Amino acid sequence: MVKTYDEVIGYLFARLPMFTRDGASAIKKDTDNTMRLCQALGNPQNKFRSIHIAGTNGKGSTSHMLASILASAGYKTGLYTSPHLVDFRERIRINGVMIPQGKVTNFVNRHRSLIEETQPSFFEVTVAMAFDYFASENVDVAVVEVGLGGRLDSTNILVPELCVITNIGMDHIDLLGSTLAEIASEKAGIIKPHVPVVLSERDESIAYVFQQKARKMNAPLRFASTELAVQACEPSGIGLTLNIVDNIHHIANEIYVGLAGYYQQKNILGVLTAVDELRKLGWEIGEEQLRYGLAYVEGNTGLQGRWQTLSVDPLIICDTGHNEDGIREVVANIQATAHHNLHVVIGAMRDKDLSHMLPQLPKEAVYYFCSPDMPRALPAMELKEEADKYELKGQAYSSIANALTSAKRAYADGDLIFVGGSNFVVADVLKEYK
């Protein structure tokens, strides 16, 4: 029976295992299903050029920045990211425009029997859908963000023009490993024979993991943070003005990035090095096109949830940082934002390592603990009980909406309301402000 768009989305969400909802049980630890789906679709992943992005934090921002730059340079650019925040179609875009509802509906209706036969996860289907759409629309290039890890991720059936790995931190340790080296090895799994790879950050304790894998694959390897450094970073307009020093050529350059959040200065080094590598491969990206792409990332690609100001009065800012390194960057941004009292609306998933996240949060804030409406979410009262151990004081609320409403009631001029801890807390609040 032919289904409408709403019915198709309901089918995908209800019928297929989803990591965001179900956790580790939804992960298929190989690329077999994705290969089966794509073979049945005529191997669309081989019909367009691609750039593959992995990392613990920053891979979403990096993907959006590169897609914005490539589109600004005149390339028809696909972008695949996950998870979505408000609309499923955020995952699949061309030149910033979300995949039409009709394309989603037609794909599922046309391939319903294939989906039933293959029994894929939600993520495997969306990857196949994205690759099929990019191929059918004849994109010049697709920027593809890894879902989780790298080696066994569904997106790893690509043979890209370039790989970018942003940073390595402690996240998803139940799936990727309990040490940085183990996690790095999984991320390094996207490195392909003879395909250049850019590492945004060099961590001396695990650099050897990437060096060994790159040598094995005969893949040229560059560490962006070795070649470039941010000498100064200042808020400017809606974004940041950065003074970047090229340590190789001993020159400095001022760059404006239309994204707030001081952590973007780490991502920008990887983006600039990736653009340099693409130019060496013959891609035509002019300096003005580069600058335009960086200045208008949000407008060009629809990026949301990265130190995003939702309201000025009251001042409400959200961020999707949800692991040890992500929370550390969030706290740094909070400290750099002028405010009197701090109100934190926060939720978390059951599988997050709270013992490394909660100690970083400021004790002087008032907390509004809440829980996204999904099985994988940690109940608000359990989060409050864990937070109590670290002297984080506040109340548990029955919903994210109630938590935010209470924070608004307590707000006074000059205060700051921060919303975060989980993509899904941010997503719920974004629906109110879209």
Tab-separated table of C-alpha atoms in Angstrom, residues 54 56 149-152 156 165 167-169 175-177 179-191 199 206-214 216-217:
chain	number	residue	atom	x	y	z
A	54	ALA	CA	34.651	11.499	11.181
A	56	THR	CA	34.137	12.699	18.250
A	149	GLY	CA	32.862	5.585	14.871
A	150	GLY	CA	34.094	5.058	11.337
A	151	ARG	CA	35.403	1.590	10.560
A	152	LEU	CA	32.016	-0.126	10.789
A	156	ASN	CA	32.179	3.734	5.191
A	165	ILE	CA	38.922	13.462	11.158
A	167	ASN	CA	39.138	15.132	17.101
A	168	ILE	CA	39.146	12.083	19.347
A	169	GLY	CA	37.437	12.105	22.719
A	175	LEU	CA	30.736	0.655	21.259
A	176	LEU	CA	34.079	2.159	20.253
A	177	GLY	CA	36.449	1.259	23.076
A	179	THR	CA	40.662	4.169	25.639
A	180	LEU	CA	41.488	7.040	23.303
A	181	ALA	CA	43.697	4.717	21.249
A	182	GLU	CA	40.851	2.233	20.740
A	183	ILE	CA	38.449	5.004	19.748
A	184	ALA	CA	41.084	6.526	17.433
A	185	SER	CA	41.513	3.158	15.737
A	186	GLU	CA	37.783	3.036	14.976
A	187	LYS	CA	37.815	6.599	13.592
A	188	ALA	CA	40.933	5.806	11.528
A	189	GLY	CA	38.892	3.079	9.876
A	190	ILE	CA	37.651	5.591	7.293
A	191	ILE	CA	41.192	6.024	5.874
A	199	LEU	CA	43.413	15.475	11.138
A	206	ILE	CA	47.315	8.850	19.768
A	207	ALA	CA	48.931	10.418	16.681
A	208	TYR	CA	50.713	7.126	16.023
A	209	VAL	CA	47.360	5.369	15.458
A	210	PHE	CA	46.649	7.556	12.435
A	211	GLN	CA	50.236	7.563	11.227
A	212	GLN	CA	50.364	3.768	11.213
A	213	LYS	CA	47.011	3.439	9.426
A	214	ALA	CA	47.943	6.118	6.864
A	216	LYS	CA	49.494	1.066	5.723
A	217	MET	CA	47.064	2.642	3.252
